[in-house]
Amino acid sequence: MKNEKTPEISRRSFLKAAAGAAALSGLTLPKAVHAGGGKQLASLIDLSLCDGCSDREAPACVSACRTINKDTIPPIAEPIPVPWPRKTVEDWSRKREVKNRLTPYNFIYVHQAEIDWNGQKKTVYVPRRCMHCDNPACATICPFSANHKQTNGAVVIDQDLCFGGAKCKTVCPWEIPQRQSGVGIYLHVLPTLMGNGVMYKCDLCNGRLGKGALPGCVEACPRKAILIGPRADIFALAEERATQMKGYIYGKKENGGTSTLYVSPVSFDLINKTMRKKPGQPDMPTGVERRMAGTDPLGKLVLAAPALGIAAGAAGAFKWLSHRKAQMKEGGKDNG
Amino acid sequence: MAEKIREEKGLIVRHRIVELIEHWAIALSGLLLLLSGFFQMPTANRYYFTSLPGLSWSGDFFVSLNVHYAASILFIAAALFHLTYHGMRGDMGMIPQKGDIKTSITVIKSFFGKGEEPPFHKYLPEQRLAYAGMAFIIAMLILSGLIKTFKNLYAPDMSLTVVLAATWVHNIFFALFVLAFLGHIAAILLKPNRPMVRGILTGSVRLDYARHRHPLWLAEMEMELANEIPAPMEQAPAPAVLLEDPQPAEKVDVIPAPDQETDPSGKKEQS
């Protein structure tokens, strides 16, 4: 089980990283950064800084993430049980090298968007990974609570509890979690009838955060395009940068709010147009609704149901008691 | 007196309308909860329920969650109504009594032709035990379900320990609820219990059945009438003294057995 400790290093690391970023971008840090913050963290991905590490074989964030998670998935069962009746098996163990999409072995990739911006061709690089939503349906309706939002905001799947039913992927508007069949607890229960592996995705390097280290992508980014820090500070910084560059923010309201904010000088509607939604390659529509919000009204009534039942029961019982009292009174008169 | 003997129809009222509503509200919403809870596992798509006519919604987790919530509202409200209403009235007829386990074994043996079953109160001893078991299962489902709902709405980062406990309690008692439901259905399929099915559908059972199998219930009613005690004491277990007192016992004896019933009109009409 991953621990939920708030990283001691978050503020210091954030300051260091943000200072480097500020030096690059010419921005100054907001005062809020120095004023202390809460336990909740957020990350910022500045698309004006990301160059996709085009001089490297793979983006530094991708390589770092892969190195950190190279042993995350245990050996795969051989052969992988074929589920019944729908015979879906997802095995990425022989395609571990894939880096241009999300897979159980690749939690982050960088999309390259070619955009016509103010009459000029512009290339925007967009790192894609889990957004770590504020109220993540992937976690709240996981039937085994294998996926959970930590107090620091990281949404973490416990691979020892996950059955790989892929419900989290279905309810995620970006379909981020990816399944690897042939691993996990389901192998020890009813492998052909229940479960189908384990879901994997970015956990914001929650284990490293607990030890006071930065997430791999943040630490590795040579241009400090990815930052992490106290939520309020990151949100303030995102606003400031967006204002400075007359740009746009993504992730603040999407899916009910997230703890990952993208800042871009180019509109996200244009960026999204360059994305064709494919398995493991989510698109980026603005204003994505939190579909689970549609269940909130009835959920609130569920919480009120005990009071409704007690009130109705008490009313019925009082009515009966007063009726009984009147009956006894009447009986007493008759007898007297 | 809630129970009413209708000699002319040969019936006795076993459940009042409020009890029928409680039972069916919990039963029907409980079945819907089982179904929608099953779809949340997730199973609908994998097991092709989505291909069945009228169940295409089952693969949409937000729709099935709304169905689950809607059924929960009725289920929880009915359960809490039951607890409050009957608790305040002092209805104790379904609370297990000392010796119920032992007597239940005797009764179950009699179902298989081994020995005679003893005379019953309004409820059989195994009904009282089953009620306690089902009440416990329902209580755990409601409690864990409320925690999960609160987490969904207001506290996605609730303590993982609490969330895991609520989740696993909910899942385990979901399975127990299925077993309890199957046991309940199996019990009413047993031939000696079948006359009670009419009771939970219409509120009344055959008077000859009640006289034959539940003489202690009828004796309690008679005693209450004699003492002019208004309802609902008829649901309370008969005091031990009743069983030892020769006078009420005589009253039991005068109730004609079904095959001896000659003059039903001779029995005092109770209203």
Coordinates of C-alpha atoms in Angstrom, one line a residue:
Chain A
M1 CA 0.0 0.0 0.0
K2 CA 1.4 3.4 -0.9
N3 CA 1.6 5.8 2.0
E4 CA -0.2 9.1 2.0
K5 CA 2.5 11.2 3.7
T6 CA 2.7 14.7 2.5
P7 CA 6.1 15.2 1.1
E8 CA 8.3 17.3 3.2
I9 CA 10.3 18.2 0.1
S10 CA 7.4 19.5 -1.9
R11 CA 7.8 23.2 -1.1
R12 CA 11.6 23.2 -1.3
S13 CA 11.6 21.2 -4.5
F14 CA 8.8 23.3 -5.9
L15 CA 10.7 26.5 -5.2
K16 CA 13.8 25.1 -6.7
A17 CA 12.0 23.9 -9.8
A18 CA 9.9 26.9 -10.1
A19 CA 12.9 29.2 -9.8
G20 CA 14.6 27.4 -12.6
A21 CA 11.4 27.6 -14.7
A22 CA 11.0 31.3 -13.8
A23 CA 14.5 31.9 -14.9
L24 CA 13.7 30.3 -18.2
S25 CA 10.5 32.0 -18.7
G26 CA 11.4 35.3 -17.2
L27 CA 8.6 35.1 -14.7
T28 CA 8.9 35.9 -11.0
L29 CA 7.4 33.6 -8.4
P30 CA 4.2 34.6 -6.8
K31 CA 4.3 35.6 -3.1
A32 CA 2.0 32.7 -2.3
V33 CA 4.8 30.3 -3.0
H34 CA 6.7 31.6 0.0
A35 CA 3.7 31.9 2.3
G36 CA 3.2 28.2 3.0
G37 CA 0.6 25.9 1.6
G38 CA -1.7 23.0 2.4
K39 CA -1.1 19.3 2.1
Q40 CA -2.7 19.1 -1.3
L41 CA -0.3 19.1 -4.3
A42 CA -0.9 20.0 -7.9
S43 CA 1.3 19.9 -11.0
L44 CA 1.7 22.4 -13.8
I45 CA 2.7 21.5 -17.4
D46 CA 3.8 24.6 -19.3
L47 CA 3.5 23.9 -23.0
S48 CA 5.4 27.1 -23.8
L49 CA 8.4 25.4 -22.3
C50 CA 8.1 21.8 -23.4
D51 CA 10.0 21.1 -26.6
G52 CA 9.3 17.4 -26.6
C53 CA 13.0 16.8 -26.0
S54 CA 13.3 16.6 -29.8
D55 CA 17.1 16.2 -29.5
R56 CA 16.7 13.0 -27.6
E57 CA 15.6 9.5 -28.4
A58 CA 12.6 9.9 -26.1
P59 CA 11.3 12.8 -24.0
A60 CA 13.1 13.0 -20.7
C61 CA 9.8 12.7 -18.7
V62 CA 8.9 9.5 -20.6
S63 CA 12.3 7.9 -20.1
A64 CA 12.4 8.8 -16.4
C65 CA 8.9 7.4 -15.8
R66 CA 9.8 4.2 -17.6
T67 CA 13.0 3.8 -15.6
I68 CA 11.2 4.4 -12.3
N69 CA 8.4 1.9 -13.2
K70 CA 10.4 -0.7 -15.1
D71 CA 9.8 -3.3 -12.4
T72 CA 6.3 -2.1 -11.4
I73 CA 4.5 -5.0 -13.2
P74 CA 5.4 -8.4 -11.9
P75 CA 6.0 -11.3 -14.3
I76 CA 3.0 -12.2 -16.4
A77 CA 1.2 -15.5 -16.0
E78 CA 2.0 -18.0 -18.7
P79 CA -0.4 -18.7 -20.3
I80 CA -2.7 -15.7 -19.5
P81 CA -6.1 -17.0 -18.5
V82 CA -8.8 -16.3 -21.1
P83 CA -11.8 -14.7 -19.5
W84 CA -15.3 -16.0 -20.0
P85 CA -17.6 -15.2 -21.7
R86 CA -16.1 -12.1 -23.3
K87 CA -12.6 -13.2 -24.2
T88 CA -10.7 -10.0 -24.0
V89 CA -7.0 -10.4 -23.1
E90 CA -4.7 -7.3 -23.1
D91 CA -1.1 -8.2 -23.0
W92 CA 1.5 -5.4 -23.4
S93 CA 4.4 -7.4 -21.9
R94 CA 5.7 -8.1 -25.4
K95 CA 5.3 -4.5 -26.5
R96 CA 7.0 -2.8 -23.6
E97 CA 9.0 -0.5 -26.0
V98 CA 5.9 1.4 -27.1
K99 CA 6.3 5.0 -26.0
N100 CA 3.9 7.0 -28.2
R101 CA 0.8 6.1 -26.2
L102 CA -0.4 5.1 -22.7
T103 CA 0.2 1.4 -22.0
P104 CA 0.6 -0.5 -18.7
Y105 CA 4.3 0.0 -19.2
N106 CA 4.2 3.6 -20.3
F107 CA 2.4 6.1 -18.1
I108 CA 3.3 9.2 -20.0
Y109 CA 3.8 10.1 -23.6
V110 CA 4.2 13.4 -25.5
H111 CA 1.8 14.4 -28.3
Q112 CA 3.2 16.6 -31.0
A113 CA 0.7 19.1 -32.3
E114 CA 1.3 21.0 -35.5
I115 CA -0.9 24.1 -35.4
D116 CA -1.6 27.2 -37.5
W117 CA -1.3 29.9 -34.9
N118 CA -1.8 33.6 -36.0
G119 CA -0.8 32.7 -39.5
Q120 CA 2.3 30.8 -38.4
K121 CA 3.1 27.1 -38.2
K122 CA 3.7 26.2 -34.6
T123 CA 4.7 22.9 -33.0
V124 CA 3.3 22.3 -29.5
Y125 CA 4.4 19.3 -27.4
V126 CA 1.8 18.0 -25.0
P127 CA 2.8 15.5 -22.3
R128 CA -0.2 13.3 -21.6
R129 CA -0.7 11.3 -18.4
C130 CA -3.3 11.0 -15.6
M131 CA -4.8 14.4 -14.6
H132 CA -5.3 13.3 -11.0
C133 CA -8.9 14.7 -10.8
D134 CA -10.3 16.4 -7.7
N135 CA -13.2 14.0 -7.6
P136 CA -12.1 11.1 -9.7
A137 CA -14.8 8.7 -10.7
C138 CA -12.2 6.1 -11.5
A139 CA -11.4 5.9 -7.8
T140 CA -14.7 6.6 -6.1
I141 CA -16.6 3.9 -7.9
C142 CA -13.9 1.3 -8.0
P143 CA -15.8 -1.8 -6.7
F144 CA -12.8 -2.9 -4.6
S145 CA -11.4 0.6 -3.7
A146 CA -8.2 -0.5 -5.3
N147 CA -8.0 3.0 -6.8
H148 CA -8.0 5.8 -4.3
K149 CA -7.4 9.6 -4.2
Q150 CA -4.7 10.3 -1.6
T151 CA -4.9 13.3 0.7
N152 CA -2.0 14.9 -1.4
G153 CA -4.3 14.7 -4.5
A154 CA -2.5 11.8 -6.2
V155 CA -4.9 9.2 -7.6
V156 CA -3.2 5.8 -7.0
I157 CA -4.1 2.3 -8.0
D158 CA -3.0 -0.4 -5.6
Q159 CA -2.0 -3.2 -7.9
D160 CA -2.4 -5.8 -5.1
L161 CA -6.1 -5.0 -4.9
C162 CA -7.0 -4.3 -8.5
F163 CA -9.0 -7.0 -10.4
G164 CA -8.5 -5.3 -13.8
G165 CA -12.2 -4.9 -14.6
A166 CA -11.3 -1.6 -16.4
K167 CA -14.3 0.2 -14.9
C168 CA -11.8 3.1 -14.1
K169 CA -10.9 3.3 -17.7
T170 CA -14.5 3.4 -18.8
V171 CA -15.5 6.2 -16.5
C172 CA -12.4 8.3 -17.1
P173 CA -13.1 10.9 -19.8
W174 CA -9.6 10.5 -21.1
E175 CA -9.6 6.6 -20.7
I176 CA -6.2 6.9 -19.0
P177 CA -5.8 3.6 -17.0
Q178 CA -4.4 0.7 -19.1
R179 CA -4.9 -3.0 -18.4
Q180 CA -2.3 -5.7 -18.3
S181 CA -3.9 -9.1 -18.2
G182 CA -2.2 -12.1 -16.5
V183 CA -1.2 -10.3 -13.3
G184 CA -2.8 -9.5 -10.0
I185 CA -5.1 -10.9 -7.4
Y186 CA -7.7 -12.2 -9.9
L187 CA -5.3 -15.0 -10.7
H188 CA -5.8 -16.4 -7.2
V189 CA -9.6 -16.1 -7.2
L190 CA -11.6 -17.0 -10.3
P191 CA -9.3 -16.0 -13.1
T192 CA -11.7 -16.9 -16.0
L193 CA -14.9 -15.6 -14.4
M194 CA -13.9 -12.5 -12.4
G195 CA -11.3 -9.8 -13.2
N196 CA -8.9 -9.6 -16.0
G197 CA -5.5 -8.3 -14.7
V198 CA -4.5 -5.0 -13.2
M199 CA -5.0 -1.4 -14.4
Y200 CA -1.9 0.8 -14.5
K201 CA -1.4 4.5 -14.8
C202 CA 0.6 7.4 -13.5
D203 CA 0.5 7.6 -9.7
L204 CA 2.3 11.0 -9.5
C205 CA 5.2 8.9 -8.2
N206 CA 3.4 8.9 -4.9
G207 CA 5.9 6.6 -3.4
R208 CA 8.7 9.0 -4.2
L209 CA 6.7 11.9 -2.9
G210 CA 6.3 10.1 0.4
K211 CA 10.1 9.8 0.6
G212 CA 10.5 13.5 -0.2
A213 CA 11.6 13.1 -3.8
L214 CA 10.0 14.7 -6.9
P215 CA 8.0 12.7 -9.4
G216 CA 10.3 11.4 -12.2
C217 CA 8.9 13.6 -14.9
V218 CA 9.3 16.7 -12.9
E219 CA 12.8 15.9 -11.9
A220 CA 13.9 14.8 -15.3
C221 CA 12.4 17.7 -17.4
P222 CA 15.5 19.7 -18.7
R223 CA 13.3 22.8 -19.4
K224 CA 11.4 22.6 -16.1
A225 CA 8.2 22.5 -18.1
I226 CA 6.6 20.2 -15.5
L227 CA 6.4 21.5 -11.9
I228 CA 4.8 20.2 -8.7
G229 CA 4.0 22.1 -5.5
P230 CA 1.3 23.1 -3.1
R231 CA -2.0 23.3 -4.9
A232 CA -2.7 26.9 -4.2
D233 CA 0.7 28.0 -5.3
I234 CA 0.6 26.0 -8.6
F235 CA -2.9 27.3 -9.3
A236 CA -1.7 30.9 -8.7
L237 CA 1.4 30.3 -10.9
A238 CA -0.7 28.8 -13.7
E239 CA -2.9 31.9 -13.7
E240 CA 0.1 34.2 -13.7
R241 CA 1.8 32.4 -16.5
A242 CA -1.4 32.3 -18.5
T243 CA -1.9 36.0 -18.1
Q244 CA 1.7 36.7 -19.0
M245 CA 1.5 34.7 -22.2
K246 CA -2.1 35.7 -22.9
G247 CA -2.6 32.0 -23.0
Y248 CA -5.0 29.3 -21.8
I249 CA -5.3 26.9 -18.9
Y250 CA -6.6 23.3 -19.2
G251 CA -7.5 21.1 -16.2
K252 CA -8.9 23.7 -13.9
K253 CA -12.5 22.9 -14.6
E254 CA -12.3 19.8 -16.8
N255 CA -14.0 16.7 -15.3
G256 CA -15.0 18.9 -12.2
G257 CA -11.4 20.1 -11.7
T258 CA -8.1 18.3 -11.6
S259 CA -4.7 18.7 -9.9
T260 CA -2.9 19.0 -13.2
L261 CA -2.9 22.3 -15.0
Y262 CA -1.7 22.8 -18.5
V263 CA -0.7 26.3 -19.5
S264 CA -0.5 27.0 -23.2
P265 CA 0.0 30.1 -25.4
V266 CA -2.2 28.2 -28.0
S267 CA -5.8 27.5 -27.4
F268 CA -6.7 24.0 -26.3
D269 CA -9.4 23.8 -28.8
L270 CA -6.8 24.1 -31.5
I271 CA -4.6 21.6 -29.8
N272 CA -7.5 19.2 -29.4
K273 CA -8.1 19.4 -33.2
T274 CA -4.7 17.8 -33.7
M275 CA -5.6 14.9 -31.5
R276 CA -7.6 11.9 -32.8
K277 CA -8.9 9.9 -29.9
K278 CA -7.5 6.4 -30.1
P279 CA -6.9 3.7 -27.5
G280 CA -4.1 5.0 -25.2
Q281 CA -4.1 8.3 -27.0
P282 CA -6.7 10.5 -25.4
D283 CA -8.0 13.7 -26.9
M284 CA -8.2 17.0 -25.0
P285 CA -11.6 18.6 -25.3
T286 CA -12.1 21.7 -23.2
G287 CA -14.9 21.7 -20.6
V288 CA -15.1 18.0 -20.2
E289 CA -18.0 17.3 -17.9
R290 CA -17.8 15.3 -14.7
R291 CA -20.4 12.7 -15.7
M292 CA -20.6 11.4 -12.1
A293 CA -22.1 14.8 -11.1
G294 CA -25.3 13.4 -12.7
T295 CA -25.5 11.0 -9.8
D296 CA -25.0 13.6 -7.0
P297 CA -28.7 14.6 -6.6
L298 CA -29.8 11.1 -5.9
G299 CA -26.7 10.5 -3.8
K300 CA -27.7 13.3 -1.6
L301 CA -31.2 11.9 -1.2
V302 CA -29.6 8.5 -0.2
L303 CA -27.8 10.3 2.7
A304 CA -31.1 11.9 3.7
A305 CA -33.0 8.6 3.5
P306 CA -32.3 7.5 7.1
A307 CA -33.8 10.7 8.4
L308 CA -36.8 10.3 6.2
G309 CA -37.4 6.8 7.4
I310 CA -37.0 7.7 11.0
A311 CA -39.3 10.7 10.7
A312 CA -42.0 8.7 8.9
G313 CA -41.7 5.8 11.5
A314 CA -41.9 8.2 14.4
A315 CA -44.9 9.9 12.9
G316 CA -46.7 6.6 12.4
A317 CA -45.9 5.4 15.8
F318 CA -47.0 8.6 17.5
K319 CA -50.3 8.4 15.6
W320 CA -50.7 4.8 16.8
L321 CA -49.9 5.7 20.4
S322 CA -52.4 8.6 20.5
H323 CA -55.0 6.3 18.9
R324 CA -54.3 3.7 21.5
K325 CA -54.4 6.2 24.3
A326 CA -57.8 7.4 23.1
Q327 CA -59.0 3.8 23.0
M328 CA -57.9 3.1 26.5
K329 CA -59.5 6.3 27.7
E330 CA -62.7 5.3 26.1
G331 CA -62.4 1.7 27.5
G332 CA -61.9 3.2 30.9
K333 CA -65.0 5.3 30.7
D334 CA -67.1 2.3 29.5
N335 CA -65.8 0.2 32.4
G336 CA -66.2 3.0 34.9
Chain B
M1 CA -56.3 -5.6 17.8
A2 CA -54.5 -5.7 14.5
E3 CA -55.1 -9.3 13.7
K4 CA -58.7 -9.9 12.7
I5 CA -60.4 -13.2 12.4
R6 CA -62.8 -13.3 9.5
E7 CA -64.8 -16.4 10.2
E8 CA -67.1 -16.0 7.3
K9 CA -64.1 -16.0 4.9
G10 CA -62.1 -18.5 6.8
L11 CA -59.2 -16.0 7.1
I12 CA -57.1 -14.3 9.7
V13 CA -55.2 -11.1 9.1
R14 CA -51.5 -11.8 9.6
H15 CA -50.0 -8.6 8.3
R16 CA -51.4 -5.1 8.3
I17 CA -51.1 -2.9 5.3
V18 CA -48.2 -1.0 6.8
E19 CA -46.3 -4.2 7.2
L20 CA -47.0 -5.4 3.7
I21 CA -45.7 -2.1 2.4
E22 CA -42.6 -2.3 4.5
H23 CA -41.9 -5.9 3.3
W24 CA -42.4 -5.2 -0.4
A25 CA -40.6 -1.9 -0.3
I26 CA -37.5 -3.6 1.1
A27 CA -37.9 -6.7 -1.0
L28 CA -38.3 -5.0 -4.4
S29 CA -35.8 -2.2 -3.8
G30 CA -33.4 -4.9 -2.4
L31 CA -33.7 -6.9 -5.6
L32 CA -33.0 -3.8 -7.7
L33 CA -30.1 -3.1 -5.4
L34 CA -28.7 -6.6 -6.0
L35 CA -29.1 -6.2 -9.8
S36 CA -27.6 -2.7 -10.0
G37 CA -24.9 -3.6 -7.5
F38 CA -24.0 -6.6 -9.6
F39 CA -23.7 -4.4 -12.7
Q40 CA -21.3 -2.1 -10.7
M41 CA -18.9 -5.0 -10.2
P42 CA -18.4 -4.6 -13.4
T43 CA -20.2 -7.5 -15.0
A44 CA -22.8 -6.1 -17.5
N45 CA -20.6 -5.8 -20.5
R46 CA -18.4 -8.8 -19.8
Y47 CA -21.4 -11.1 -19.4
Y48 CA -23.4 -9.5 -22.3
F49 CA -26.2 -8.2 -20.1
T50 CA -26.0 -5.1 -22.2
S51 CA -27.2 -7.2 -25.2
L52 CA -30.4 -8.2 -23.4
P53 CA -33.6 -6.3 -24.3
G54 CA -34.2 -3.6 -21.7
L55 CA -30.8 -3.9 -20.1
S56 CA -28.7 -1.8 -22.5
W57 CA -28.3 0.7 -19.7
S58 CA -26.6 -1.8 -17.5
G59 CA -23.2 -1.2 -19.0
D60 CA -23.3 2.5 -18.2
F61 CA -21.9 2.8 -14.7
F62 CA -23.4 6.2 -14.0
V63 CA -26.9 5.0 -15.0
S64 CA -26.6 1.9 -12.9
L65 CA -25.3 4.0 -10.0
N66 CA -28.3 6.2 -10.3
V67 CA -30.6 3.1 -10.3
H68 CA -28.6 1.9 -7.2
Y69 CA -29.1 5.2 -5.5
A70 CA -32.8 5.4 -6.3
A71 CA -33.4 1.9 -4.9
S72 CA -31.3 2.7 -1.9
I73 CA -33.5 5.7 -1.0
L74 CA -36.5 3.4 -0.7
F75 CA -34.5 0.6 0.9
I76 CA -32.9 2.7 3.6
A77 CA -36.1 4.7 4.3
A78 CA -38.2 1.5 4.6
A79 CA -35.6 -0.1 6.9
L80 CA -35.4 2.9 9.2
F81 CA -39.1 3.3 9.2
H82 CA -39.5 -0.4 10.2
L83 CA -37.0 0.0 13.0
T84 CA -38.5 3.3 14.4
Y85 CA -42.1 2.4 13.9
H86 CA -42.0 -1.1 15.4
G87 CA -39.4 -0.1 18.0
M88 CA -41.7 2.7 19.3
R89 CA -44.7 0.4 19.3
G90 CA -42.8 -2.3 21.2
D91 CA -43.5 -4.9 18.6
M92 CA -41.2 -7.8 19.6
G93 CA -42.7 -10.7 17.8
M94 CA -39.8 -11.2 15.5
I95 CA -37.1 -10.8 18.0
P96 CA -35.4 -14.1 18.6
Q97 CA -36.2 -15.8 21.9
K98 CA -34.3 -18.1 24.1
G99 CA -34.5 -21.6 22.8
D100 CA -35.2 -20.6 19.2
I101 CA -32.1 -22.3 17.8
K102 CA -33.0 -25.6 19.5
T103 CA -36.7 -25.4 18.4
S104 CA -35.7 -24.5 14.9
I105 CA -33.7 -27.7 14.6
T106 CA -36.8 -29.6 15.7
V107 CA -38.9 -27.8 13.2
I108 CA -36.5 -28.3 10.4
K109 CA -36.3 -32.0 11.2
S110 CA -40.1 -32.2 11.1
F111 CA -40.0 -30.8 7.5
F112 CA -38.2 -34.0 6.6
G113 CA -40.6 -36.2 8.4
K114 CA -38.7 -36.6 11.6
G115 CA -40.9 -35.9 14.6
E116 CA -43.8 -33.4 15.0
E117 CA -43.4 -29.7 14.9
P118 CA -44.3 -27.8 18.1
P119 CA -47.2 -25.4 18.2
F120 CA -46.2 -21.9 17.0
H121 CA -46.7 -18.3 17.9
K122 CA -47.4 -15.9 15.1
Y123 CA -43.8 -16.4 13.8
L124 CA -41.8 -19.6 13.6
P125 CA -38.6 -19.7 15.6
E126 CA -36.5 -20.0 12.5
Q127 CA -38.4 -16.9 11.1
R128 CA -37.3 -15.0 14.2
L129 CA -33.7 -16.1 13.7
A130 CA -33.8 -15.4 9.9
Y131 CA -35.2 -11.9 10.7
A132 CA -32.3 -11.2 13.0
G133 CA -29.8 -12.4 10.5
M134 CA -31.4 -10.4 7.6
A135 CA -31.7 -7.3 9.8
F136 CA -27.9 -7.5 10.6
I137 CA -27.1 -8.0 6.9
I138 CA -29.3 -5.0 5.9
A139 CA -27.8 -2.9 8.7
M140 CA -24.3 -3.6 7.5
L141 CA -25.2 -2.9 3.9
I142 CA -26.8 0.4 4.8
L143 CA -24.0 1.6 7.0
S144 CA -21.3 0.7 4.5
G145 CA -23.4 2.1 1.6
L146 CA -23.9 5.4 3.4
I147 CA -20.1 5.7 3.9
K148 CA -19.4 4.9 0.3
T149 CA -22.1 7.4 -0.9
F150 CA -20.6 10.2 1.4
K151 CA -17.2 9.4 -0.1
N152 CA -18.6 9.7 -3.6
L153 CA -20.2 13.0 -2.9
Y154 CA -18.0 14.8 -0.5
A155 CA -14.8 13.0 0.4
P156 CA -13.0 11.2 -2.4
D157 CA -9.8 11.4 -0.3
M158 CA -11.4 9.9 2.8
S159 CA -9.2 7.7 4.9
L160 CA -8.3 4.7 2.8
T161 CA -8.7 2.4 5.8
V162 CA -12.3 3.6 6.2
V163 CA -13.0 3.3 2.5
L164 CA -11.5 -0.2 2.3
A165 CA -13.5 -1.3 5.3
A166 CA -16.8 0.1 3.9
T167 CA -16.1 -1.4 0.5
W168 CA -15.3 -4.9 1.7
V169 CA -18.1 -4.9 4.2
H170 CA -20.5 -3.8 1.4
N171 CA -19.2 -6.5 -1.0
I172 CA -19.2 -9.3 1.6
F173 CA -22.7 -8.5 2.9
F174 CA -23.8 -8.2 -0.7
A175 CA -22.9 -11.9 -1.1
L176 CA -24.6 -12.7 2.2
F177 CA -27.7 -10.8 1.1
V178 CA -27.9 -12.9 -2.0
L179 CA -27.6 -16.1 0.1
A180 CA -30.2 -14.8 2.6
F181 CA -32.6 -14.0 -0.2
L182 CA -32.2 -17.5 -1.7
G183 CA -32.7 -19.0 1.8
H184 CA -35.9 -16.9 2.2
I185 CA -37.2 -18.1 -1.1
A186 CA -36.3 -21.7 -0.3
A187 CA -38.1 -21.5 3.1
I188 CA -41.4 -20.4 1.5
L189 CA -41.1 -23.2 -1.0
L190 CA -41.3 -25.8 1.8
K191 CA -44.8 -27.3 1.8
P192 CA -45.7 -26.6 5.5
N193 CA -44.7 -22.9 5.0
R194 CA -46.6 -22.3 1.7
P195 CA -49.8 -21.1 3.3
M196 CA -47.8 -18.1 4.6
V197 CA -47.1 -16.9 1.1
R198 CA -50.8 -15.8 0.9
G199 CA -50.2 -13.8 4.0
I200 CA -47.3 -11.7 2.5
L201 CA -49.3 -11.2 -0.7
T202 CA -52.7 -10.4 0.7
G203 CA -52.1 -9.9 4.4
S204 CA -54.3 -12.8 5.4
V205 CA -53.8 -16.5 5.9
R206 CA -56.3 -19.3 6.1
L207 CA -57.9 -19.5 9.5
D208 CA -57.7 -23.3 9.6
Y209 CA -54.0 -23.1 8.9
A210 CA -53.5 -20.6 11.7
R211 CA -55.5 -22.8 14.1
H212 CA -53.6 -25.8 13.2
R213 CA -50.1 -24.4 13.1
H214 CA -50.1 -21.2 15.1
P215 CA -52.4 -22.0 18.1
L216 CA -50.2 -20.0 20.5
W217 CA -50.8 -16.9 18.3
L218 CA -54.6 -17.3 18.5
A219 CA -54.3 -18.0 22.2
E220 CA -52.5 -14.7 22.7
M221 CA -55.2 -12.9 20.7
E222 CA -57.8 -14.4 22.9
M223 CA -56.0 -13.5 26.0
E224 CA -55.6 -9.9 24.8
L225 CA -59.2 -9.7 24.0
A226 CA -60.1 -11.0 27.4
N227 CA -57.8 -8.5 29.0
E228 CA -59.0 -5.8 26.6
I229 CA -55.4 -4.9 25.8
P230 CA -55.3 -2.9 22.6
A231 CA -52.8 -3.8 19.9
P232 CA -50.0 -4.4 19.2
M233 CA -49.2 -6.8 22.1
E234 CA -50.4 -9.6 19.8
Q235 CA -47.0 -9.5 18.2
A236 CA -45.1 -9.9 21.4
P237 CA -44.1 -13.4 22.4
A238 CA -46.6 -14.9 24.7
P239 CA -45.5 -14.7 28.3
A240 CA -44.3 -18.0 29.7
V241 CA -47.1 -18.0 32.2
L242 CA -49.6 -18.4 29.3
L243 CA -48.1 -21.7 28.4
E244 CA -48.2 -22.9 31.9
D245 CA -51.6 -21.5 32.8
P246 CA -54.3 -24.2 32.3
Q247 CA -56.9 -21.6 31.5
P248 CA -55.4 -20.1 28.4
A249 CA -54.3 -23.6 27.4
E250 CA -57.9 -24.6 27.5
K251 CA -58.6 -21.8 25.2
V252 CA -56.1 -23.2 22.8
D253 CA -57.8 -26.6 23.0
V254 CA -61.2 -25.2 22.2
I255 CA -60.0 -23.9 18.9
P256 CA -61.1 -26.6 16.5
A257 CA -58.5 -28.2 14.3
P258 CA -59.2 -27.8 10.6
D259 CA -60.6 -31.2 10.2
Q260 CA -62.8 -30.9 13.3
E261 CA -64.1 -27.5 12.4
T262 CA -67.9 -27.8 12.6
D263 CA -69.3 -24.5 13.6
P264 CA -67.1 -21.6 12.8
S265 CA -69.8 -19.2 13.7
G266 CA -69.7 -20.3 17.2
K267 CA -66.3 -18.7 17.6
K268 CA -66.4 -15.1 18.8
E269 CA -65.9 -12.7 16.0
Q270 CA -62.9 -10.4 16.6
S271 CA -62.6 -7.0 15.2

